[in-house]
PDB file of C-alpha atoms in Angstrom:
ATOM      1  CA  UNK A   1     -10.592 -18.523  -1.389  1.00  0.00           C
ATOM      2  CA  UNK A   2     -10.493 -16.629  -4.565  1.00  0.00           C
ATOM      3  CA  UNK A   3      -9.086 -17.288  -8.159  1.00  0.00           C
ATOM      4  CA  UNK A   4      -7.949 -15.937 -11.457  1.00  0.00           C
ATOM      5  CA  UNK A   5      -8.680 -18.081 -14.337  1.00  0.00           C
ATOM      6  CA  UNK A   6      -7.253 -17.384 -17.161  1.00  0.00           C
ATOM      7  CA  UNK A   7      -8.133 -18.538 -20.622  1.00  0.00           C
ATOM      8  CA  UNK A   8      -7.399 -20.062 -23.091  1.00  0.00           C
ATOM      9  CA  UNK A   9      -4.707 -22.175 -21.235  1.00  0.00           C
ATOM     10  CA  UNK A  10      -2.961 -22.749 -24.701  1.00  0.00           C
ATOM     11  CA  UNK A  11      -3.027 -20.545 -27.750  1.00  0.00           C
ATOM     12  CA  UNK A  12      -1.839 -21.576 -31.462  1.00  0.00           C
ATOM     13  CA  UNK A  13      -2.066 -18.391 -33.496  1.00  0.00           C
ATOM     14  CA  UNK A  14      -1.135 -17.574 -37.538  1.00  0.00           C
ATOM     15  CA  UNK A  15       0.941 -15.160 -38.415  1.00  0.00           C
ATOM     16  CA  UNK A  16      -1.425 -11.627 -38.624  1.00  0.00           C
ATOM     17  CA  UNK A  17      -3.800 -12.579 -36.598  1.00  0.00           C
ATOM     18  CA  UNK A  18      -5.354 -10.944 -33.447  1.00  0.00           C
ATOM     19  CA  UNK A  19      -5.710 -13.151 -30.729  1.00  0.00           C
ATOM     20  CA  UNK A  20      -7.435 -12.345 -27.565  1.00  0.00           C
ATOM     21  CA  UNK A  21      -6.378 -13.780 -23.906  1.00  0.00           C
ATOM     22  CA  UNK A  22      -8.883 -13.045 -20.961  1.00  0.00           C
ATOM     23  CA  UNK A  23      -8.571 -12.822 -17.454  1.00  0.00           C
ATOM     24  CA  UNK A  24     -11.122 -13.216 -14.512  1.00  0.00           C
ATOM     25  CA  UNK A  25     -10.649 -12.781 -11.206  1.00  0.00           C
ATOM     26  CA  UNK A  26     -12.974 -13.382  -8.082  1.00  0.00           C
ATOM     27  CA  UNK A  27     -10.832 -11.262  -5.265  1.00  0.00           C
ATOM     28  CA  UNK A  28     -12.636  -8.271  -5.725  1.00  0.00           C
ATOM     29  CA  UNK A  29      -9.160  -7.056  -6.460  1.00  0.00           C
ATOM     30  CA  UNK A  30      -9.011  -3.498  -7.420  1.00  0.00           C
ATOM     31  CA  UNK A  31      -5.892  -3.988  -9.602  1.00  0.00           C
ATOM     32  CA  UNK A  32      -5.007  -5.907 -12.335  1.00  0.00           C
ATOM     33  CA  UNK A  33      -1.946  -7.090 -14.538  1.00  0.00           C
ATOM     34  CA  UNK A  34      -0.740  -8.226 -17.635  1.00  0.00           C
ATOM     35  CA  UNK A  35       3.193  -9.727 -17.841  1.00  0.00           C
ATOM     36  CA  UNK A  36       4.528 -11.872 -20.814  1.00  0.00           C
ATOM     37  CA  UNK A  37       7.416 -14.040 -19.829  1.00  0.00           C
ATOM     38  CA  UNK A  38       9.949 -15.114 -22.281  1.00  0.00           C
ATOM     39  CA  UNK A  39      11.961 -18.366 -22.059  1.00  0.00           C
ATOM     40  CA  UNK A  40      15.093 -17.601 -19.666  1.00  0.00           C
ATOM     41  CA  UNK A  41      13.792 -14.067 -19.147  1.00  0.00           C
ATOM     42  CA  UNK A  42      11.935 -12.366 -16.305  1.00  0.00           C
ATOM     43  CA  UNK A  43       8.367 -11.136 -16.406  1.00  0.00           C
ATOM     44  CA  UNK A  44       7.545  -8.051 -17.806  1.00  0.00           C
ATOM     45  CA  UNK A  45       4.651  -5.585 -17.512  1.00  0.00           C
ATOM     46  CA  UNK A  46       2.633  -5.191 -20.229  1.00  0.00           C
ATOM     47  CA  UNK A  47      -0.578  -3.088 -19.336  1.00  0.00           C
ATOM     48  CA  UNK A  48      -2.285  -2.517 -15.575  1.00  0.00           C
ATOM     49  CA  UNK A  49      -5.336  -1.268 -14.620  1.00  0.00           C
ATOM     50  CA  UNK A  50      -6.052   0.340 -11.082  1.00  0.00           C
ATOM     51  CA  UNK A  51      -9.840  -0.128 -11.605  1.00  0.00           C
ATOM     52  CA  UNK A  52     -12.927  -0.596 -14.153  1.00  0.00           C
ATOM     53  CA  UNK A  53     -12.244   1.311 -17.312  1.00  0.00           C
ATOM     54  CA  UNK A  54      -9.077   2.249 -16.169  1.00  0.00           C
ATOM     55  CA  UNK A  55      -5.777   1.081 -18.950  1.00  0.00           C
ATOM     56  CA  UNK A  56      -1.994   1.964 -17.760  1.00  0.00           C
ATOM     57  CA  UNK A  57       0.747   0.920 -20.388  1.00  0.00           C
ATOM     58  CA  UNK A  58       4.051  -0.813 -19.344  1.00  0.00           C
ATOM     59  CA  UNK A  59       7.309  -1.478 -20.728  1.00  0.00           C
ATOM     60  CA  UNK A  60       6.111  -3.635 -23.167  1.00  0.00           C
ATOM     61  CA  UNK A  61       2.609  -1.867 -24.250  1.00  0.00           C
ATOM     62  CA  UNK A  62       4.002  -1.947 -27.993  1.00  0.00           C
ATOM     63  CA  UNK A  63       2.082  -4.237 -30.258  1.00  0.00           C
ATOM     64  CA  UNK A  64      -0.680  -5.029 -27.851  1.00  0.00           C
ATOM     65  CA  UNK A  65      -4.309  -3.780 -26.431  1.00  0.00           C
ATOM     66  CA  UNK A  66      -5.810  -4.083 -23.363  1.00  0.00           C
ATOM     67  CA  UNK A  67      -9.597  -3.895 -22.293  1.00  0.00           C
ATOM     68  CA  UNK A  68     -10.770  -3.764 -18.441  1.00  0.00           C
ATOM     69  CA  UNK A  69     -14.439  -3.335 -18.674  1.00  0.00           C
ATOM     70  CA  UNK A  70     -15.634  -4.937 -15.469  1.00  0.00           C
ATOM     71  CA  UNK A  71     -13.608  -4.977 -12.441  1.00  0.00           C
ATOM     72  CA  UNK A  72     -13.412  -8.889 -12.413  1.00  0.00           C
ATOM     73  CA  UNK A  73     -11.535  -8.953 -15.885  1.00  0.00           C
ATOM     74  CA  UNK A  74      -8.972  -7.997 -17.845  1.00  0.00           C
ATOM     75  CA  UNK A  75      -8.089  -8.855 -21.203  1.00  0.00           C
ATOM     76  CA  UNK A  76      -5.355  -8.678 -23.571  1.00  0.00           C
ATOM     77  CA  UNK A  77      -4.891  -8.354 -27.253  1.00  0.00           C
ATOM     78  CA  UNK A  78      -2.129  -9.124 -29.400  1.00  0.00           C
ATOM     79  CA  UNK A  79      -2.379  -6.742 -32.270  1.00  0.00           C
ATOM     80  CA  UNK A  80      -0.821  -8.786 -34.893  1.00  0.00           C
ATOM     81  CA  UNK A  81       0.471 -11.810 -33.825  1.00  0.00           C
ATOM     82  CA  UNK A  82       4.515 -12.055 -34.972  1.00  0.00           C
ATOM     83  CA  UNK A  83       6.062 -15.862 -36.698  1.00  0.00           C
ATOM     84  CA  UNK A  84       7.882 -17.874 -34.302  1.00  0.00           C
ATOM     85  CA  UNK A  85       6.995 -15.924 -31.056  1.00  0.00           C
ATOM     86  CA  UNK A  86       6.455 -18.119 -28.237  1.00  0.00           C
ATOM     87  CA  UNK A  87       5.581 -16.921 -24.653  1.00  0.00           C
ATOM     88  CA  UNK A  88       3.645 -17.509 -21.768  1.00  0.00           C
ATOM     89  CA  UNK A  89       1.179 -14.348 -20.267  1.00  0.00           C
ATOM     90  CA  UNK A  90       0.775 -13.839 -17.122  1.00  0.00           C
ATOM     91  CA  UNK A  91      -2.595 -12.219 -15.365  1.00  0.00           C
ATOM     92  CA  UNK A  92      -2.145 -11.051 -11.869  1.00  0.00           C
ATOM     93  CA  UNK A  93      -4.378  -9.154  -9.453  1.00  0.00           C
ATOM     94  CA  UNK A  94      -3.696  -6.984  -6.051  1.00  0.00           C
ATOM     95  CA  UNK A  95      -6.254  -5.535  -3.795  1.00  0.00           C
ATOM     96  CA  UNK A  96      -3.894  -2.092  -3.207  1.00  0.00           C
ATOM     97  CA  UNK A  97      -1.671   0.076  -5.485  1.00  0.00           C
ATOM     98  CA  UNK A  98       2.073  -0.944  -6.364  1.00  0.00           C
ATOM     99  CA  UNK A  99       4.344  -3.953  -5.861  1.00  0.00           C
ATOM    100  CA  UNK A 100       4.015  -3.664  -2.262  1.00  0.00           C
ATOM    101  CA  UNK A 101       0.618  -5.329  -2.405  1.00  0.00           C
ATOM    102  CA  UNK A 102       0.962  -9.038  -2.394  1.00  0.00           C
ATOM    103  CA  UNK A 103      -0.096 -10.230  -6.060  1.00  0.00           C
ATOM    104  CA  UNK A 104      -2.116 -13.220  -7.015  1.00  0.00           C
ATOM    105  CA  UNK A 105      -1.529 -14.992 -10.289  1.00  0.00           C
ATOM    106  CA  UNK A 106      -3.237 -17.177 -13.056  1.00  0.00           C
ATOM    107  CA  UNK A 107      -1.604 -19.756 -14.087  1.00  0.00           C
ATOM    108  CA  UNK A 108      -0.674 -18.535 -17.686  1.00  0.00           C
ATOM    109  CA  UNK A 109      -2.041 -18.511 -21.354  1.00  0.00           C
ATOM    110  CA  UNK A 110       0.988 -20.050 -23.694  1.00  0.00           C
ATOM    111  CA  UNK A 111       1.047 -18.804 -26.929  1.00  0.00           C
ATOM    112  CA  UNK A 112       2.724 -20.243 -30.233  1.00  0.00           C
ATOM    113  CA  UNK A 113       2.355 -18.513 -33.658  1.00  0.00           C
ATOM    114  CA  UNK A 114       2.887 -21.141 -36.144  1.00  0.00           C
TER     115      UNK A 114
ATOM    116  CA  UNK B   1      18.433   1.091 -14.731  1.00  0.00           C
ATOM    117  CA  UNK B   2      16.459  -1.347 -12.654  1.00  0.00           C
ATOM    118  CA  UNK B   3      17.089  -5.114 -12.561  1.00  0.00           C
ATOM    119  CA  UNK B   4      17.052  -8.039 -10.677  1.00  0.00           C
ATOM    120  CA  UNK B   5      19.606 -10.812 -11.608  1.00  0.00           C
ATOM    121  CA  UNK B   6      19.560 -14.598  -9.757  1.00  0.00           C
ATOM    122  CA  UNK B   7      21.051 -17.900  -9.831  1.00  0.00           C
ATOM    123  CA  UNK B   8      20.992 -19.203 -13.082  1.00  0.00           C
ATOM    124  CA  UNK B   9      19.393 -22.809 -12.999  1.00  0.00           C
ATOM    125  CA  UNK B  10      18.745 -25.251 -13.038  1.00  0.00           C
ATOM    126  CA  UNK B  11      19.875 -26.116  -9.440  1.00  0.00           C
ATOM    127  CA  UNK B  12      19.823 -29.788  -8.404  1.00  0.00           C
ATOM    128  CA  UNK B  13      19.893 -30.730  -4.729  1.00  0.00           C
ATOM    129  CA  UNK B  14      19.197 -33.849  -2.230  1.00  0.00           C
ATOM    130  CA  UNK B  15      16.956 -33.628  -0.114  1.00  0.00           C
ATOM    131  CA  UNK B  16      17.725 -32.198   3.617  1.00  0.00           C
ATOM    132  CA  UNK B  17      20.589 -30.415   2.319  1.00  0.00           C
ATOM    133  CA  UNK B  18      20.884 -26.628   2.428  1.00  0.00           C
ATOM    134  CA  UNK B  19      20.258 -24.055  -0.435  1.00  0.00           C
ATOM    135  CA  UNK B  20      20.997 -20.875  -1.546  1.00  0.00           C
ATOM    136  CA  UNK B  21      19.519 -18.957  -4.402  1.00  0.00           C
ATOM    137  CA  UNK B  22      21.611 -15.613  -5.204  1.00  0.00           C
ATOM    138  CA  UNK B  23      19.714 -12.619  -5.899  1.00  0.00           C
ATOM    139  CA  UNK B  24      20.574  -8.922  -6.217  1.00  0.00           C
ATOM    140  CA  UNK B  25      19.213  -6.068  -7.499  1.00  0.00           C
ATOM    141  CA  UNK B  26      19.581  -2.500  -9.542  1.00  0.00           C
ATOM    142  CA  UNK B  27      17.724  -0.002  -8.201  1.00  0.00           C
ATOM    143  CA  UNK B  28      18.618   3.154  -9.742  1.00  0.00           C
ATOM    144  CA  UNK B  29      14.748   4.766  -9.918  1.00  0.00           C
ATOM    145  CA  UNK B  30      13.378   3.514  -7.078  1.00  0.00           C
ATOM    146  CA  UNK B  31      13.529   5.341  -3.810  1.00  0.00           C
ATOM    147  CA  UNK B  32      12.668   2.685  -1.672  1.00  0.00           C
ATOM    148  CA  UNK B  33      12.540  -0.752  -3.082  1.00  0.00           C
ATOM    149  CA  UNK B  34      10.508  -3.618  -1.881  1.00  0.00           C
ATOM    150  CA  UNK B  35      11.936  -7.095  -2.672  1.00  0.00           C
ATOM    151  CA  UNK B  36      10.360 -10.285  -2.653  1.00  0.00           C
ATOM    152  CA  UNK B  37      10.901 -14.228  -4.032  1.00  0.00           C
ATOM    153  CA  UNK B  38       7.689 -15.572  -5.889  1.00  0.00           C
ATOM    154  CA  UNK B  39       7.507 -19.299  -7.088  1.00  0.00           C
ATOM    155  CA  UNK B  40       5.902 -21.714  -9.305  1.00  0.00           C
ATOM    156  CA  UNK B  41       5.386 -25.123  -8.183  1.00  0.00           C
ATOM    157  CA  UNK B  42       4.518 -27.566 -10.628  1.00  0.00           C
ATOM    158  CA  UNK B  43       1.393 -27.018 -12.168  1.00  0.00           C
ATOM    159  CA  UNK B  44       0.602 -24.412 -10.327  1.00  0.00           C
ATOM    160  CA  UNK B  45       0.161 -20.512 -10.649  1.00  0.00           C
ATOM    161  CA  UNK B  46       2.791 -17.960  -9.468  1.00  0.00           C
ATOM    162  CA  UNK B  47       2.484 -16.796  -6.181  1.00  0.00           C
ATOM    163  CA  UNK B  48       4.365 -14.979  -3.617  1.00  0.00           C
ATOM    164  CA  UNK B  49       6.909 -16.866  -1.117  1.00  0.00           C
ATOM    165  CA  UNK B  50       8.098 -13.797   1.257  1.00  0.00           C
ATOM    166  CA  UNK B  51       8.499 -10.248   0.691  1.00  0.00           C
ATOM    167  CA  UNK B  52      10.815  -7.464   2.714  1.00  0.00           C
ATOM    168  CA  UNK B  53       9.722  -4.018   2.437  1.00  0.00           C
ATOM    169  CA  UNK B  54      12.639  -2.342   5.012  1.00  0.00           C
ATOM    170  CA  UNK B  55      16.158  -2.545   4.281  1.00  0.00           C
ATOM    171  CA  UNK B  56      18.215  -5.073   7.003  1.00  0.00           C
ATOM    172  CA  UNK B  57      14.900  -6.943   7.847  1.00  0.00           C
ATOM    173  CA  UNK B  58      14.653 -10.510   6.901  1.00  0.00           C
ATOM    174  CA  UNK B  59      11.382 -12.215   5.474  1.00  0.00           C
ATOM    175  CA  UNK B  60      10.692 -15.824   5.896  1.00  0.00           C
ATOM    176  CA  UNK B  61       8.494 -18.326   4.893  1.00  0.00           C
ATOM    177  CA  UNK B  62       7.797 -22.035   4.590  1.00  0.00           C
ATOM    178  CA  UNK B  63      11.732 -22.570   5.722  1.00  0.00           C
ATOM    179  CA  UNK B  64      12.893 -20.178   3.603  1.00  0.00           C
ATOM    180  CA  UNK B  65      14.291 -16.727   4.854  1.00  0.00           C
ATOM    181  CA  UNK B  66      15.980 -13.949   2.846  1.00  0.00           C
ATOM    182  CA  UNK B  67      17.440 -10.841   3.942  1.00  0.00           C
ATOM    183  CA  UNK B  68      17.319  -7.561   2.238  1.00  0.00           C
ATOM    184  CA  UNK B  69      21.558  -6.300   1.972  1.00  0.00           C
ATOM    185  CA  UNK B  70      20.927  -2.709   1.185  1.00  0.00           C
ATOM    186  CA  UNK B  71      24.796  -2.432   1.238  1.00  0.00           C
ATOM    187  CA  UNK B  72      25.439  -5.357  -0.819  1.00  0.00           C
ATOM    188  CA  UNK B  73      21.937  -4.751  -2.706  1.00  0.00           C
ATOM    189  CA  UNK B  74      21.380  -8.761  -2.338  1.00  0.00           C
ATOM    190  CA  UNK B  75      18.492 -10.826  -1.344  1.00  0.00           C
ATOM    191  CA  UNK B  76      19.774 -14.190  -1.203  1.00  0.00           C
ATOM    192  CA  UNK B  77      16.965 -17.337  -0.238  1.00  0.00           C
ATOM    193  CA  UNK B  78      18.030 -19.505   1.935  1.00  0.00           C
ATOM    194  CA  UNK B  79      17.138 -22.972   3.507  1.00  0.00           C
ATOM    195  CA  UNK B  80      18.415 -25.134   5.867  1.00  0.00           C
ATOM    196  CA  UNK B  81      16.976 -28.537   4.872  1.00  0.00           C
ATOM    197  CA  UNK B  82      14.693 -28.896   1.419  1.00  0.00           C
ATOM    198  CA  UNK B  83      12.581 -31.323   0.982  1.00  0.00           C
ATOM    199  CA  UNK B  84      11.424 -32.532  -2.499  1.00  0.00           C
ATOM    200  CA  UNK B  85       8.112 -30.481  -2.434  1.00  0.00           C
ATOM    201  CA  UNK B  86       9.847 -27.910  -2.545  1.00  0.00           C
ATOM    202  CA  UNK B  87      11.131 -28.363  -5.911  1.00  0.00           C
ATOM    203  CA  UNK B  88       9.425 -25.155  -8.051  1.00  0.00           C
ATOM    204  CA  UNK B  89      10.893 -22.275 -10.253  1.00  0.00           C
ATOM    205  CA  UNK B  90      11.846 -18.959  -7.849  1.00  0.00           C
ATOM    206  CA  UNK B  91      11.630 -15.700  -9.233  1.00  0.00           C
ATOM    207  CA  UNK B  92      13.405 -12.814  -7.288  1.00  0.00           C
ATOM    208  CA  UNK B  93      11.450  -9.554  -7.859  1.00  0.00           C
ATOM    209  CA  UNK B  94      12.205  -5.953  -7.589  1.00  0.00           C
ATOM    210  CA  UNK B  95       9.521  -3.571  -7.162  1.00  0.00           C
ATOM    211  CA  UNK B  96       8.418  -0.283  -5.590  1.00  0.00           C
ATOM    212  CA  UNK B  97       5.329   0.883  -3.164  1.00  0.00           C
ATOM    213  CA  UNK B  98       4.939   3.966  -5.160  1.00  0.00           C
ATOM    214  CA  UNK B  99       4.291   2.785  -8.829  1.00  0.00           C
ATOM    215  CA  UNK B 100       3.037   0.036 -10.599  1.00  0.00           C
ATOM    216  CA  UNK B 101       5.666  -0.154 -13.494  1.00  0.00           C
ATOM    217  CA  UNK B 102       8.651  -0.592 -11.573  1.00  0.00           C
ATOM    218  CA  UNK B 103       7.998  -4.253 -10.625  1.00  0.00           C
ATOM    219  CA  UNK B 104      10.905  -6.000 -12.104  1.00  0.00           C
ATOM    220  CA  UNK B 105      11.486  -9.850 -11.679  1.00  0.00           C
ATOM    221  CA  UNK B 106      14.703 -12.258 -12.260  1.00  0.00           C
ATOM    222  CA  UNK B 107      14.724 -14.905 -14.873  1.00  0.00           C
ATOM    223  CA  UNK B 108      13.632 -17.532 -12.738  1.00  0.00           C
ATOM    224  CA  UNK B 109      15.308 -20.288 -11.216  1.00  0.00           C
ATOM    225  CA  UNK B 110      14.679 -23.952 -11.646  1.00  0.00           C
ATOM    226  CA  UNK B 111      15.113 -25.921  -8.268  1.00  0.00           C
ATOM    227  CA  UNK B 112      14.721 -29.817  -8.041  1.00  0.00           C
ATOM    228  CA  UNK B 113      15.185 -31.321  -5.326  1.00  0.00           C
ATOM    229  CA  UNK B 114      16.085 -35.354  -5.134  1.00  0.00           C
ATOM    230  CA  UNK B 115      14.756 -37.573  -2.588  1.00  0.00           C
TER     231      UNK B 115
END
């Protein structure tokens, strides 16, 4: 079976900074995902991308760049990294278009900006 | 707008009892939602438990069914007897098989489940 690593598993970032989390997936999956999930709050969409090249903002683009240039990954930078946040991101991957499809995930980059 | 909201955890049970987890949804801009429960065992990565796609059809999976109440807009999971592996976080999600960005999920809720 197939699997999306993501790296790094834990992040400790300054204040400023960018900091980039990656993605990999071996599914062949044409679509891929970015969430963040906040403590006591659902997952939302950050970017997706429906193939290589290919960058589609969601509700919570703002403050954060995105980067698909093979089909296997996807990665995700945060712009400037703000004090105190604290949140786990979430890669996912679908072989077809929309929620419909069934969605693998990773297991999660944690982030803490000290 | 669009939303999902669910029991609020955590929820404690013994084992071979029953369970419910509450879900329902807001779906005021999608035509035709698609509803599903995802979890997260421990240690592990999120992935999906069941999905409906049709309106009065139940989904079911591992033990667990849920049934998607157009009328009451609710897509409760339900099980008859846990067992303590199935102790995991379960996220209800809203989505939509015509866009990507209306894929809205519920804040999670924390299960254990005592032997």
């Amino acid at each position: 079976g197939g699997i999306i690593t993501q790296t790094p598993k834990f992040l400790i970032g300054q204040e400023g900074q960018k900091l980039t989390l990656k993605c990999q997936q071996n599914f062949n999956h044409d679509t891929m995902y970015w969430y963040r999930q906040d403590s006591g709050k659902g997952l939302r969409l950050i970017y997706y991308s429906i193939t290589e090249n290919d960058l589609q903002k969601g509700d919570l683009s703002e403050g954060y760049d995105a980067s698909r240039e093979k089909k296997s990954s996807f990665s995700l930078t945060v712009t400037s990294a703000q004090k105190n946040e604290m949140a786990v991101f979430l890669c996912a991957s679908s072989i077809g278009q929309g929620a419909n499809s069934d969605y693998t995930f990773g297991s999660g980059t944690r982030l803490l900006v000290i | 707008g669009d939303s999902v909201t669910q029991t609020e955890g955590p929820v404690t049970v013994s084992e071979s009892e029953s369970l419910i987890i509450n879900c329902t949804y807001s779906a005021t801009s999608i035509a035709y939602p698609n509803l599903f429960w995802y979890v997260r065992y421990p240690g592990e990565g999120l992935q999906l438990l069941l999905k409906v796609i049709t309106a009065g059809q139940k989904g079911s999976s591992r033990g667990f069914e849920a049934t998607y109440n157009k009328e009451t807009t609710s897509f409760h999971l339900q099980k008859a007897s846990v067992q303590e592996s199935d102790s995991a976080v379960y996220y209800c999600a809203l989505g939509s098989n015509t866009g990507y960005q209306n894929f809205y999920f519920g804040k999670g809720t924390s299960l254990t489940v005592i032997p």
